[in-house]
């Protein structure tokens, strides 16, 4: 068993447990996924290559890892055959370990993943007609304890490393066959016809899975830099959205150092209600949060901040709440869009979802106030993949139960 002693990071945000930047493996090899070129070059030099060779090999390997998506050094055809075994002996091209993959009736997919030191987390892919959104996790568990969120009932185990974060994107591309010369793995003809104009199913990334991304700032930033690198995964920052519950001290830094779209889990417009459902509000209140949104670098009418608002029956869904939401957003001059999210139930939840009529009335008031307020269509509810439902299935099912379900599903196929 690895030594998984957790370290803490001091700083302006709350210190939380984090893993090393590279998760140790039982075979002693170093996983290169999640590492930028300078770090790969450094590791190659430490392993015995001279500076010139280390720089050249790092450039070549980086291209194969992030642009081509290969998982075997033998596939790196511009590296000599004698060098490939040397690399394989010391390094590995990893992916998160897949424990279970589920498919919803609406096309949503959810993966239960596991780190090399045995911790479980989840990611979700949501296909639409004009886009495909990958919802990724930044932590194992969560520390925020939002009362409407199933993930919030888990304890925080540790932060994910940059490799474990970017590895989710790479695993999704593996599954979708979206590397150069890739194949449409695991997809039927009907799915293939839904390719977008740029030839990709995976077009957007949202950091809305397990955890609070701004409590794992450095690792999230480093992972997103690899995703946005023009020589790497090359996804535009305009197609990436980071969701925070309101870690105010890190929000400006997020805009400056990552520069992606911002989504804020607002969910209430009064101190008492938000204190209850988003306990972080007791530390960073509504006024402080909204001012940080107003100051967010890059926010404009062309790049509006998204405010997420889960609809809870008789808790935050009145006409008065809707009018106060409009007032607050206008008071701070925010270029805003509001996503109204029907509450997704989970066992033991203390809330109910607002009625469709109440949600529509709330939406109409916000729209009449001049602010876009679409109602999000719940996706993946049947596999607990919808917003607020993520909680590792490992806590609910034993390995034997998963194996039995897989066998039953296989035997049921014609």
GROMACS .gro file of C-alpha atoms in nm:
model
  414
    1UNK     CA    1   0.000   0.000   0.000
    2UNK     CA    2   0.127   0.345  -0.090
    3UNK     CA    3   0.205   0.609   0.167
    4UNK     CA    4  -0.091   0.838   0.107
    5UNK     CA    5  -0.010   1.080   0.387
    6UNK     CA    6  -0.178   1.404   0.297
    7UNK     CA    7  -0.006   1.741   0.289
    8UNK     CA    8  -0.172   2.079   0.333
    9UNK     CA    9  -0.130   2.394   0.132
   10UNK     CA   10  -0.117   2.722   0.324
   11UNK     CA   11  -0.244   3.030   0.151
   12UNK     CA   12  -0.528   3.276   0.106
   13UNK     CA   13  -0.787   3.003   0.053
   14UNK     CA   14  -0.877   2.741   0.306
   15UNK     CA   15  -0.602   2.477   0.338
   16UNK     CA   16  -0.731   2.141   0.218
   17UNK     CA   17  -0.572   1.798   0.178
   18UNK     CA   18  -0.389   1.754  -0.150
   19UNK     CA   19  -0.204   1.474  -0.318
   20UNK     CA   20   0.142   1.507  -0.467
   21UNK     CA   21   0.147   1.643  -0.821
   22UNK     CA   22   0.216   1.287  -0.942
   23UNK     CA   23   0.040   0.994  -0.777
   24UNK     CA   24   0.295   0.720  -0.694
   25UNK     CA   25   0.253   0.384  -0.867
   26UNK     CA   26   0.322   0.038  -0.729
   27UNK     CA   27   0.563  -0.042  -1.014
   28UNK     CA   28   0.775   0.266  -0.944
   29UNK     CA   29   0.728   0.418  -1.289
   30UNK     CA   30   0.626   0.781  -1.330
   31UNK     CA   31   0.302   0.871  -1.505
   32UNK     CA   32   0.370   1.145  -1.760
   33UNK     CA   33   0.007   1.249  -1.807
   34UNK     CA   34  -0.058   1.587  -1.652
   35UNK     CA   35   0.299   1.707  -1.693
   36UNK     CA   36   0.403   2.005  -1.910
   37UNK     CA   37   0.704   1.993  -2.140
   38UNK     CA   38   0.950   2.152  -1.890
   39UNK     CA   39   0.860   1.895  -1.624
   40UNK     CA   40   0.891   1.605  -1.870
   41UNK     CA   41   1.228   1.740  -1.980
   42UNK     CA   42   1.338   1.763  -1.617
   43UNK     CA   43   1.238   1.403  -1.546
   44UNK     CA   44   1.418   1.278  -1.857
   45UNK     CA   45   1.735   1.460  -1.747
   46UNK     CA   46   1.706   1.312  -1.397
   47UNK     CA   47   1.674   0.967  -1.556
   48UNK     CA   48   2.005   1.010  -1.739
   49UNK     CA   49   1.954   1.191  -2.069
   50UNK     CA   50   2.181   1.485  -2.147
   51UNK     CA   51   2.021   1.829  -2.179
   52UNK     CA   52   1.993   1.821  -2.558
   53UNK     CA   53   1.839   1.474  -2.565
   54UNK     CA   54   1.606   1.553  -2.276
   55UNK     CA   55   1.473   1.864  -2.453
   56UNK     CA   56   1.423   1.682  -2.784
   57UNK     CA   57   1.256   1.375  -2.631
   58UNK     CA   58   1.031   1.590  -2.411
   59UNK     CA   59   0.906   1.777  -2.717
   60UNK     CA   60   0.842   1.454  -2.907
   61UNK     CA   61   0.672   1.276  -2.616
   62UNK     CA   62   0.454   1.579  -2.535
   63UNK     CA   63   0.323   1.577  -2.893
   64UNK     CA   64   0.241   1.206  -2.882
   65UNK     CA   65   0.076   1.231  -2.540
   66UNK     CA   66  -0.148   1.532  -2.588
   67UNK     CA   67  -0.191   1.574  -2.962
   68UNK     CA   68  -0.200   1.210  -3.073
   69UNK     CA   69  -0.334   1.052  -2.754
   70UNK     CA   70  -0.112   0.743  -2.768
   71UNK     CA   71  -0.087   0.521  -2.462
   72UNK     CA   72   0.215   0.314  -2.568
   73UNK     CA   73   0.572   0.435  -2.628
   74UNK     CA   74   0.597   0.184  -2.914
   75UNK     CA   75   0.353   0.400  -3.112
   76UNK     CA   76   0.594   0.696  -3.104
   77UNK     CA   77   0.739   0.633  -3.449
   78UNK     CA   78   0.978   0.929  -3.457
   79UNK     CA   79   1.158   0.802  -3.145
   80UNK     CA   80   1.426   0.540  -3.207
   81UNK     CA   81   1.340   0.177  -3.137
   82UNK     CA   82   1.624   0.158  -2.884
   83UNK     CA   83   1.489   0.459  -2.691
   84UNK     CA   84   1.134   0.329  -2.658
   85UNK     CA   85   1.217   0.044  -2.413
   86UNK     CA   86   1.418   0.292  -2.206
   87UNK     CA   87   1.111   0.512  -2.177
   88UNK     CA   88   0.878   0.221  -2.104
   89UNK     CA   89   1.101   0.098  -1.821
   90UNK     CA   90   1.090   0.431  -1.640
   91UNK     CA   91   0.764   0.596  -1.738
   92UNK     CA   92   0.401   0.519  -1.814
   93UNK     CA   93   0.124   0.690  -2.010
   94UNK     CA   94  -0.167   0.664  -1.774
   95UNK     CA   95  -0.541   0.708  -1.773
   96UNK     CA   96  -0.782   0.701  -1.480
   97UNK     CA   97  -0.878   0.340  -1.406
   98UNK     CA   98  -1.238   0.271  -1.512
   99UNK     CA   99  -1.431   0.089  -1.240
  100UNK     CA  100  -1.773   0.119  -1.403
  101UNK     CA  101  -1.928   0.290  -1.706
  102UNK     CA  102  -2.301   0.362  -1.724
  103UNK     CA  103  -2.523   0.483  -2.009
  104UNK     CA  104  -2.842   0.678  -1.949
  105UNK     CA  105  -3.151   0.638  -2.163
  106UNK     CA  106  -3.100   1.000  -2.277
  107UNK     CA  107  -2.745   0.934  -2.402
  108UNK     CA  108  -2.563   1.069  -2.099
  109UNK     CA  109  -2.265   0.860  -1.985
  110UNK     CA  110  -2.114   0.837  -1.640
  111UNK     CA  111  -1.782   0.680  -1.546
  112UNK     CA  112  -1.677   0.570  -1.199
  113UNK     CA  113  -1.300   0.616  -1.204
  114UNK     CA  114  -1.019   0.528  -0.965
  115UNK     CA  115  -0.677   0.679  -0.899
  116UNK     CA  116  -0.360   0.470  -0.881
  117UNK     CA  117  -0.376   0.490  -0.500
  118UNK     CA  118  -0.730   0.357  -0.487
  119UNK     CA  119  -0.959   0.661  -0.457
  120UNK     CA  120  -1.285   0.681  -0.653
  121UNK     CA  121  -1.431   0.978  -0.840
  122UNK     CA  122  -1.672   1.035  -1.129
  123UNK     CA  123  -1.707   1.213  -1.463
  124UNK     CA  124  -2.005   1.260  -1.697
  125UNK     CA  125  -2.042   1.317  -2.074
  126UNK     CA  126  -2.357   1.493  -2.193
  127UNK     CA  127  -2.422   1.483  -2.569
  128UNK     CA  128  -2.645   1.740  -2.736
  129UNK     CA  129  -2.733   1.816  -3.097
  130UNK     CA  130  -2.487   2.105  -3.123
  131UNK     CA  131  -2.229   2.020  -2.856
  132UNK     CA  132  -2.088   1.752  -2.629
  133UNK     CA  133  -2.005   1.855  -2.274
  134UNK     CA  134  -1.768   1.667  -2.043
  135UNK     CA  135  -1.828   1.732  -1.673
  136UNK     CA  136  -1.506   1.659  -1.483
  137UNK     CA  137  -1.409   1.634  -1.117
  138UNK     CA  138  -1.134   1.824  -0.938
  139UNK     CA  139  -1.140   1.650  -0.598
  140UNK     CA  140  -1.220   1.313  -0.445
  141UNK     CA  141  -1.522   1.408  -0.239
  142UNK     CA  142  -1.600   1.766  -0.139
  143UNK     CA  143  -1.549   1.992   0.160
  144UNK     CA  144  -1.836   2.237   0.108
  145UNK     CA  145  -2.133   2.037   0.245
  146UNK     CA  146  -2.398   2.209   0.033
  147UNK     CA  147  -2.718   2.057   0.170
  148UNK     CA  148  -2.895   2.007  -0.166
  149UNK     CA  149  -2.597   1.827  -0.325
  150UNK     CA  150  -2.533   1.453  -0.294
  151UNK     CA  151  -2.159   1.500  -0.351
  152UNK     CA  152  -2.159   1.741  -0.058
  153UNK     CA  153  -2.250   1.456   0.176
  154UNK     CA  154  -1.912   1.291   0.107
  155UNK     CA  155  -1.604   1.372   0.306
  156UNK     CA  156  -1.313   1.527   0.123
  157UNK     CA  157  -1.042   1.266   0.063
  158UNK     CA  158  -0.789   1.459  -0.140
  159UNK     CA  159  -0.733   1.683  -0.439
  160UNK     CA  160  -0.689   1.527  -0.781
  161UNK     CA  161  -0.352   1.576  -0.948
  162UNK     CA  162  -0.318   1.759  -1.282
  163UNK     CA  163  -0.278   1.418  -1.447
  164UNK     CA  164  -0.595   1.284  -1.287
  165UNK     CA  165  -0.786   1.593  -1.403
  166UNK     CA  166  -0.659   1.611  -1.762
  167UNK     CA  167  -0.669   1.230  -1.774
  168UNK     CA  168  -1.049   1.250  -1.762
  169UNK     CA  169  -1.051   1.452  -2.084
  170UNK     CA  170  -0.808   1.210  -2.248
  171UNK     CA  171  -1.011   0.908  -2.141
  172UNK     CA  172  -1.323   1.066  -2.290
  173UNK     CA  173  -1.139   1.126  -2.617
  174UNK     CA  174  -1.021   0.765  -2.612
  175UNK     CA  175  -1.379   0.643  -2.576
  176UNK     CA  176  -1.512   0.879  -2.842
  177UNK     CA  177  -1.229   0.799  -3.082
  178UNK     CA  178  -1.140   1.165  -3.116
  179UNK     CA  179  -0.765   1.150  -3.157
  180UNK     CA  180  -0.611   1.196  -3.504
  181UNK     CA  181  -0.668   0.875  -3.700
  182UNK     CA  182  -0.888   0.759  -3.414
  183UNK     CA  183  -1.183   0.524  -3.442
  184UNK     CA  184  -1.542   0.561  -3.335
  185UNK     CA  185  -1.496   0.324  -3.044
  186UNK     CA  186  -1.811   0.209  -2.872
  187UNK     CA  187  -2.038   0.431  -3.083
  188UNK     CA  188  -2.304   0.328  -3.329
  189UNK     CA  189  -2.387   0.486  -3.663
  190UNK     CA  190  -2.655   0.704  -3.511
  191UNK     CA  191  -2.408   0.861  -3.267
  192UNK     CA  192  -2.152   0.911  -3.542
  193UNK     CA  193  -2.400   1.121  -3.740
  194UNK     CA  194  -2.413   1.374  -3.456
  195UNK     CA  195  -2.059   1.502  -3.510
  196UNK     CA  196  -2.035   1.879  -3.486
  197UNK     CA  197  -1.894   2.101  -3.757
  198UNK     CA  198  -1.542   2.077  -3.619
  199UNK     CA  199  -1.559   1.698  -3.632
  200UNK     CA  200  -1.572   1.643  -3.257
  201UNK     CA  201  -1.829   1.508  -3.019
  202UNK     CA  202  -1.647   1.650  -2.715
  203UNK     CA  203  -1.665   2.026  -2.764
  204UNK     CA  204  -1.695   2.171  -2.412
  205UNK     CA  205  -1.558   2.104  -2.064
  206UNK     CA  206  -1.721   2.205  -1.737
  207UNK     CA  207  -1.548   2.178  -1.401
  208UNK     CA  208  -1.875   2.093  -1.227
  209UNK     CA  209  -1.809   1.739  -1.109
  210UNK     CA  210  -1.692   1.638  -0.765
  211UNK     CA  211  -1.519   1.901  -0.555
  212UNK     CA  212  -1.461   2.277  -0.546
  213UNK     CA  213  -1.210   2.360  -0.823
  214UNK     CA  214  -1.081   2.675  -0.653
  215UNK     CA  215  -0.978   2.470  -0.348
  216UNK     CA  216  -0.748   2.281  -0.585
  217UNK     CA  217  -0.639   2.587  -0.776
  218UNK     CA  218  -0.283   2.502  -0.881
  219UNK     CA  219  -0.366   2.154  -1.008
  220UNK     CA  220  -0.678   2.273  -1.192
  221UNK     CA  221  -0.482   2.558  -1.353
  222UNK     CA  222  -0.202   2.326  -1.464
  223UNK     CA  223  -0.447   2.072  -1.606
  224UNK     CA  224  -0.645   2.337  -1.796
  225UNK     CA  225  -0.323   2.484  -1.938
  226UNK     CA  226  -0.257   2.144  -2.097
  227UNK     CA  227  -0.614   2.126  -2.226
  228UNK     CA  228  -0.581   2.475  -2.378
  229UNK     CA  229  -0.225   2.431  -2.511
  230UNK     CA  230  -0.225   2.476  -2.888
  231UNK     CA  231   0.031   2.195  -2.918
  232UNK     CA  232  -0.168   1.976  -2.682
  233UNK     CA  233  -0.542   1.917  -2.653
  234UNK     CA  234  -0.601   2.262  -2.805
  235UNK     CA  235  -0.946   2.336  -2.664
  236UNK     CA  236  -1.036   2.707  -2.655
  237UNK     CA  237  -1.071   2.867  -2.311
  238UNK     CA  238  -1.410   2.991  -2.430
  239UNK     CA  239  -1.527   2.630  -2.433
  240UNK     CA  240  -1.426   2.568  -2.071
  241UNK     CA  241  -1.635   2.671  -1.771
  242UNK     CA  242  -1.520   2.656  -1.410
  243UNK     CA  243  -1.792   2.644  -1.146
  244UNK     CA  244  -1.730   2.771  -0.794
  245UNK     CA  245  -1.949   2.796  -0.488
  246UNK     CA  246  -1.784   3.127  -0.415
  247UNK     CA  247  -1.422   3.095  -0.300
  248UNK     CA  248  -1.386   3.471  -0.329
  249UNK     CA  249  -1.009   3.510  -0.269
  250UNK     CA  250  -0.926   3.282  -0.565
  251UNK     CA  251  -1.176   3.418  -0.819
  252UNK     CA  252  -0.969   3.705  -0.956
  253UNK     CA  253  -0.666   3.478  -0.974
  254UNK     CA  254  -0.877   3.229  -1.169
  255UNK     CA  255  -0.960   3.492  -1.428
  256UNK     CA  256  -0.600   3.602  -1.459
  257UNK     CA  257  -0.420   3.266  -1.456
  258UNK     CA  258  -0.676   3.036  -1.619
  259UNK     CA  259  -0.906   3.275  -1.804
  260UNK     CA  260  -1.195   3.037  -1.859
  261UNK     CA  261  -1.566   3.111  -1.830
  262UNK     CA  262  -1.697   3.145  -1.476
  263UNK     CA  263  -2.008   2.985  -1.330
  264UNK     CA  264  -2.116   3.061  -0.975
  265UNK     CA  265  -2.334   2.834  -0.763
  266UNK     CA  266  -2.563   3.102  -0.625
  267UNK     CA  267  -2.884   2.911  -0.539
  268UNK     CA  268  -3.028   3.175  -0.304
  269UNK     CA  269  -3.066   3.552  -0.277
  270UNK     CA  270  -3.092   3.597   0.099
  271UNK     CA  271  -2.827   3.542   0.364
  272UNK     CA  272  -3.034   3.302   0.577
  273UNK     CA  273  -3.127   3.069   0.291
  274UNK     CA  274  -2.783   3.068   0.129
  275UNK     CA  275  -2.618   3.013   0.469
  276UNK     CA  276  -2.830   2.699   0.497
  277UNK     CA  277  -2.789   2.547   0.153
  278UNK     CA  278  -2.439   2.678   0.065
  279UNK     CA  279  -2.255   2.696   0.401
  280UNK     CA  280  -1.956   2.870   0.239
  281UNK     CA  281  -2.180   3.179   0.237
  282UNK     CA  282  -2.110   3.217   0.609
  283UNK     CA  283  -1.749   3.293   0.519
  284UNK     CA  284  -1.789   3.478   0.188
  285UNK     CA  285  -2.129   3.647   0.186
  286UNK     CA  286  -2.351   3.743  -0.107
  287UNK     CA  287  -2.226   4.101  -0.137
  288UNK     CA  288  -1.861   3.994  -0.131
  289UNK     CA  289  -1.930   3.718  -0.382
  290UNK     CA  290  -2.119   3.941  -0.626
  291UNK     CA  291  -1.850   4.208  -0.609
  292UNK     CA  292  -1.589   3.943  -0.693
  293UNK     CA  293  -1.805   3.846  -0.992
  294UNK     CA  294  -1.823   4.211  -1.101
  295UNK     CA  295  -1.443   4.227  -1.081
  296UNK     CA  296  -1.382   3.897  -1.265
  297UNK     CA  297  -1.123   3.954  -1.540
  298UNK     CA  298  -1.266   3.913  -1.888
  299UNK     CA  299  -1.632   3.923  -1.791
  300UNK     CA  300  -1.838   4.108  -2.052
  301UNK     CA  301  -2.169   4.088  -2.236
  302UNK     CA  302  -1.994   3.853  -2.479
  303UNK     CA  303  -1.862   3.640  -2.192
  304UNK     CA  304  -2.133   3.650  -1.931
  305UNK     CA  305  -2.098   3.496  -1.589
  306UNK     CA  306  -2.339   3.208  -1.539
  307UNK     CA  307  -2.526   3.193  -1.210
  308UNK     CA  308  -2.651   2.847  -1.123
  309UNK     CA  309  -2.974   2.837  -0.927
  310UNK     CA  310  -3.120   2.505  -0.811
  311UNK     CA  311  -3.497   2.520  -0.773
  312UNK     CA  312  -3.604   2.402  -0.426
  313UNK     CA  313  -3.974   2.388  -0.343
  314UNK     CA  314  -4.082   2.655  -0.089
  315UNK     CA  315  -3.717   2.737  -0.013
  316UNK     CA  316  -3.582   2.971  -0.282
  317UNK     CA  317  -3.844   2.971  -0.560
  318UNK     CA  318  -4.091   3.250  -0.480
  319UNK     CA  319  -4.172   3.549  -0.698
  320UNK     CA  320  -3.998   3.765  -0.436
  321UNK     CA  321  -3.683   3.554  -0.472
  322UNK     CA  322  -3.690   3.600  -0.850
  323UNK     CA  323  -3.730   3.978  -0.822
  324UNK     CA  324  -3.449   3.998  -0.567
  325UNK     CA  325  -3.224   3.796  -0.798
  326UNK     CA  326  -3.282   4.049  -1.077
  327UNK     CA  327  -3.221   4.339  -0.838
  328UNK     CA  328  -2.892   4.197  -0.710
  329UNK     CA  329  -2.751   4.121  -1.054
  330UNK     CA  330  -2.844   4.470  -1.179
  331UNK     CA  331  -2.709   4.637  -0.864
  332UNK     CA  332  -2.363   4.497  -0.936
  333UNK     CA  333  -2.386   4.559  -1.310
  334UNK     CA  334  -2.318   4.196  -1.385
  335UNK     CA  335  -2.313   4.059  -1.741
  336UNK     CA  336  -2.513   3.758  -1.632
  337UNK     CA  337  -2.704   3.454  -1.738
  338UNK     CA  338  -2.902   3.245  -1.487
  339UNK     CA  339  -2.928   2.868  -1.526
  340UNK     CA  340  -3.235   2.743  -1.343
  341UNK     CA  341  -3.174   2.383  -1.238
  342UNK     CA  342  -3.465   2.160  -1.134
  343UNK     CA  343  -3.356   1.987  -0.813
  344UNK     CA  344  -3.240   1.633  -0.882
  345UNK     CA  345  -3.350   1.400  -0.601
  346UNK     CA  346  -3.122   1.157  -0.420
  347UNK     CA  347  -3.184   0.921  -0.126
  348UNK     CA  348  -3.207   1.111   0.201
  349UNK     CA  349  -3.240   1.456   0.044
  350UNK     CA  350  -3.431   1.703   0.260
  351UNK     CA  351  -3.566   1.906  -0.032
  352UNK     CA  352  -3.818   1.865  -0.314
  353UNK     CA  353  -3.804   2.008  -0.663
  354UNK     CA  354  -4.015   2.313  -0.739
  355UNK     CA  355  -4.315   2.243  -0.960
  356UNK     CA  356  -4.278   2.306  -1.336
  357UNK     CA  357  -4.531   2.588  -1.305
  358UNK     CA  358  -4.333   2.755  -1.027
  359UNK     CA  359  -4.007   2.721  -1.220
  360UNK     CA  360  -4.167   2.879  -1.528
  361UNK     CA  361  -4.307   3.168  -1.324
  362UNK     CA  362  -3.964   3.227  -1.168
  363UNK     CA  363  -3.798   3.214  -1.510
  364UNK     CA  364  -4.051   3.456  -1.661
  365UNK     CA  365  -3.982   3.717  -1.390
  366UNK     CA  366  -3.606   3.699  -1.445
  367UNK     CA  367  -3.650   3.719  -1.823
  368UNK     CA  368  -3.879   4.020  -1.785
  369UNK     CA  369  -3.601   4.177  -1.579
  370UNK     CA  370  -3.377   4.160  -1.884
  371UNK     CA  371  -3.169   3.861  -1.779
  372UNK     CA  372  -3.160   3.529  -1.962
  373UNK     CA  373  -3.292   3.251  -1.738
  374UNK     CA  374  -3.329   2.921  -1.925
  375UNK     CA  375  -3.437   2.608  -1.741
  376UNK     CA  376  -3.177   2.333  -1.764
  377UNK     CA  377  -3.314   2.003  -1.889
  378UNK     CA  378  -3.222   1.731  -1.637
  379UNK     CA  379  -2.988   1.476  -1.793
  380UNK     CA  380  -2.875   1.136  -1.668
  381UNK     CA  381  -3.110   1.119  -1.371
  382UNK     CA  382  -3.162   0.743  -1.414
  383UNK     CA  383  -2.789   0.680  -1.353
  384UNK     CA  384  -2.745   0.952  -1.084
  385UNK     CA  385  -2.542   1.162  -1.328
  386UNK     CA  386  -2.749   1.479  -1.309
  387UNK     CA  387  -2.644   1.802  -1.141
  388UNK     CA  388  -2.597   1.752  -0.767
  389UNK     CA  389  -2.626   1.373  -0.786
  390UNK     CA  390  -2.261   1.269  -0.821
  391UNK     CA  391  -2.143   1.050  -0.539
  392UNK     CA  392  -1.910   0.760  -0.602
  393UNK     CA  393  -2.102   0.444  -0.674
  394UNK     CA  394  -1.831   0.252  -0.490
  395UNK     CA  395  -2.001   0.361  -0.169
  396UNK     CA  396  -2.324   0.199  -0.287
  397UNK     CA  397  -2.210  -0.114  -0.466
  398UNK     CA  398  -1.955  -0.379  -0.392
  399UNK     CA  399  -1.726  -0.511  -0.664
  400UNK     CA  400  -1.926  -0.836  -0.661
  401UNK     CA  401  -2.248  -0.642  -0.725
  402UNK     CA  402  -2.092  -0.456  -1.017
  403UNK     CA  403  -1.956  -0.779  -1.167
  404UNK     CA  404  -2.296  -0.944  -1.132
  405UNK     CA  405  -2.472  -0.651  -1.301
  406UNK     CA  406  -2.222  -0.656  -1.587
  407UNK     CA  407  -2.274  -1.032  -1.633
  408UNK     CA  408  -2.653  -0.993  -1.631
  409UNK     CA  409  -2.636  -0.713  -1.886
  410UNK     CA  410  -2.414  -0.922  -2.113
  411UNK     CA  411  -2.641  -1.227  -2.090
  412UNK     CA  412  -2.946  -1.014  -2.170
  413UNK     CA  413  -2.804  -0.903  -2.503
  414UNK     CA  414  -2.917  -1.104  -2.810
   0.00000   0.00000   0.00000
